[in-house]
Amino acid sequence: EVQLVESGGGLVQPGGSLRLSCAASGFTFSSHWMTWVRQAPGKRLEWVANIRQDGNAKFYVDSVQGRFTISRDNARNSLDLQMNSLRVEDTAVYYCVRELEGSEGYYGDYWGQGILVTVSS
Amino acid sequence: EIVLTQSPATLSLSPGERATLSCRASQSVSRSLAWYQQKPGQAPRLLIYDASNRASGIPVRFSGSGSGTDFTLTISSLEPEDFAVYYCHQRSAWPLPFGGGTKVEIK
């Protein structure tokens, strides 16, 4: 059974840092693109960052570019998101997502339960 | 930047009725589009990918169609567990936006 379990969320002050982790199991982690998606309270979903299987290609939404870093450890089946210079608008539930390769693109076929990050003074 | 517009914002229907949800892209995304279902307090669930392919384990009452800029998600006969919010999502061009969602509620 595919499982994605996020950890590391919580309350942080503006300007602070937080590191999210995702423990993956039940599939060959090194064979899949992986992604972080977030959802602010009452808002639509937002694709934050994704990383290729070998970790050598990474993409970020403009609003987090230069502040967030996505990384993975294929030996430990883990995905991380280092979040620096956090802003109030980064407050959201963050989801760890496995990507499925379709013929037209990649799609999130398994999602973690999500973890809340609250940025507030 | 591609913008996805979903309509209607809310759909009020009864169990057993047919639901038709629309997603329009501001420019062509070919067939690189997915549909997700989200229930309160839960993670999204992939229903449809590549515009018309059902994801693993998704019932046949869910179907997707369209290409280019206009896409449709159809639920042929609503079951009680289908009342939720549905999002479309394009994977053609970064920054990979989601639509604003359609809430399917019980009439």
PDB file of C-alpha atoms in Angstrom, chain A residues 35 37 39 43-50 59-62 95 97 99-114, chain B residues 3-4 29-34 36 38 41-46 48-51 53 56 87 89 91 94-101:
ATOM      1  CA  THR A  35       5.845  17.153  -5.457  1.00  0.00           C
ATOM      2  CA  VAL A  37       1.255  21.048  -3.074  1.00  0.00           C
ATOM      3  CA  GLN A  39      -3.732  24.785   0.207  1.00  0.00           C
ATOM      4  CA  LYS A  43      -8.395  28.601  -1.010  1.00  0.00           C
ATOM      5  CA  ARG A  44      -7.630  26.599  -4.138  1.00  0.00           C
ATOM      6  CA  LEU A  45      -4.741  24.163  -4.361  1.00  0.00           C
ATOM      7  CA  GLU A  46      -1.311  25.502  -5.356  1.00  0.00           C
ATOM      8  CA  TRP A  47       1.552  23.503  -6.878  1.00  0.00           C
ATOM      9  CA  VAL A  48       4.635  24.548  -4.907  1.00  0.00           C
ATOM     10  CA  ALA A  49       7.619  22.525  -6.116  1.00  0.00           C
ATOM     11  CA  ASN A  50       8.537  19.246  -7.696  1.00  0.00           C
ATOM     12  CA  PHE A  59      10.915  23.434 -10.244  1.00  0.00           C
ATOM     13  CA  TYR A  60       9.283  26.038  -8.017  1.00  0.00           C
ATOM     14  CA  VAL A  61       6.305  28.347  -8.202  1.00  0.00           C
ATOM     15  CA  ASP A  62       7.479  31.975  -8.411  1.00  0.00           C
ATOM     16  CA  TYR A  95       0.726  17.870   0.900  1.00  0.00           C
ATOM     17  CA  VAL A  97       2.391  14.006  -3.594  1.00  0.00           C
ATOM     18  CA  GLU A  99       3.420  11.795  -9.497  1.00  0.00           C
ATOM     19  CA  LEU A 100       2.026   9.377 -12.058  1.00  0.00           C
ATOM     20  CA  GLU A 101       3.406   9.549 -15.587  1.00  0.00           C
ATOM     21  CA  GLY A 102       0.614   9.850 -18.124  1.00  0.00           C
ATOM     22  CA  SER A 103       0.996  10.188 -21.872  1.00  0.00           C
ATOM     23  CA  GLU A 104       0.396  13.943 -21.730  1.00  0.00           C
ATOM     24  CA  GLY A 105       2.054  14.860 -18.434  1.00  0.00           C
ATOM     25  CA  TYR A 106       2.533  14.015 -14.774  1.00  0.00           C
ATOM     26  CA  TYR A 107      -0.285  13.870 -12.247  1.00  0.00           C
ATOM     27  CA  GLY A 108      -0.551  13.487  -8.480  1.00  0.00           C
ATOM     28  CA  ASP A 109      -1.943  10.015  -7.942  1.00  0.00           C
ATOM     29  CA  TYR A 110      -1.150   9.560  -4.240  1.00  0.00           C
ATOM     30  CA  TRP A 111      -1.297  12.276  -1.597  1.00  0.00           C
ATOM     31  CA  GLY A 112      -0.253  12.401   2.023  1.00  0.00           C
ATOM     32  CA  GLN A 113      -2.763  13.458   4.668  1.00  0.00           C
ATOM     33  CA  GLY A 114      -1.286  16.944   4.729  1.00  0.00           C
TER      34      GLY A 114
ATOM     35  CA  VAL B   3      -5.563  30.404 -16.002  1.00  0.00           C
ATOM     36  CA  LEU B   4      -8.161  27.691 -15.395  1.00  0.00           C
ATOM     37  CA  VAL B  29      -3.181  22.753 -22.679  1.00  0.00           C
ATOM     38  CA  SER B  30      -3.656  19.998 -25.269  1.00  0.00           C
ATOM     39  CA  ARG B  31      -4.928  17.034 -23.215  1.00  0.00           C
ATOM     40  CA  SER B  32      -2.642  17.639 -20.246  1.00  0.00           C
ATOM     41  CA  LEU B  33      -5.415  18.034 -17.703  1.00  0.00           C
ATOM     42  CA  ALA B  34      -6.532  16.235 -14.572  1.00  0.00           C
ATOM     43  CA  TYR B  36      -9.440  15.852  -8.539  1.00  0.00           C
ATOM     44  CA  GLN B  38     -11.654  16.793  -2.428  1.00  0.00           C
ATOM     45  CA  GLY B  41     -10.553  17.673   5.832  1.00  0.00           C
ATOM     46  CA  GLN B  42      -9.181  15.224   3.260  1.00  0.00           C
ATOM     47  CA  ALA B  43      -6.452  15.264   0.654  1.00  0.00           C
ATOM     48  CA  PRO B  44      -7.443  15.524  -3.005  1.00  0.00           C
ATOM     49  CA  ARG B  45      -8.045  12.295  -4.917  1.00  0.00           C
ATOM     50  CA  LEU B  46      -7.061  11.898  -8.565  1.00  0.00           C
ATOM     51  CA  ILE B  48      -9.091  11.674 -14.317  1.00  0.00           C
ATOM     52  CA  TYR B  49      -5.731  12.306 -16.018  1.00  0.00           C
ATOM     53  CA  ASP B  50      -4.744  13.065 -19.618  1.00  0.00           C
ATOM     54  CA  ALA B  51      -8.237  14.621 -19.913  1.00  0.00           C
ATOM     55  CA  ASN B  53      -8.265   8.475 -18.468  1.00  0.00           C
ATOM     56  CA  SER B  56      -6.897   3.445 -10.705  1.00  0.00           C
ATOM     57  CA  TYR B  87     -10.725  20.794  -9.130  1.00  0.00           C
ATOM     58  CA  HIS B  89      -5.459  21.025 -12.981  1.00  0.00           C
ATOM     59  CA  ARG B  91       0.133  20.020 -16.488  1.00  0.00           C
ATOM     60  CA  TRP B  94       4.488  25.952 -15.374  1.00  0.00           C
ATOM     61  CA  PRO B  95       3.327  27.244 -12.842  1.00  0.00           C
ATOM     62  CA  LEU B  96       0.764  24.421 -13.119  1.00  0.00           C
ATOM     63  CA  PRO B  97      -2.306  26.162 -11.705  1.00  0.00           C
ATOM     64  CA  PHE B  98      -5.445  24.521 -10.401  1.00  0.00           C
ATOM     65  CA  GLY B  99      -8.924  25.770 -11.165  1.00  0.00           C
ATOM     66  CA  GLY B 100     -10.993  27.464  -8.503  1.00  0.00           C
ATOM     67  CA  GLY B 101     -13.164  24.415  -7.932  1.00  0.00           C
TER      68      GLY B 101
END
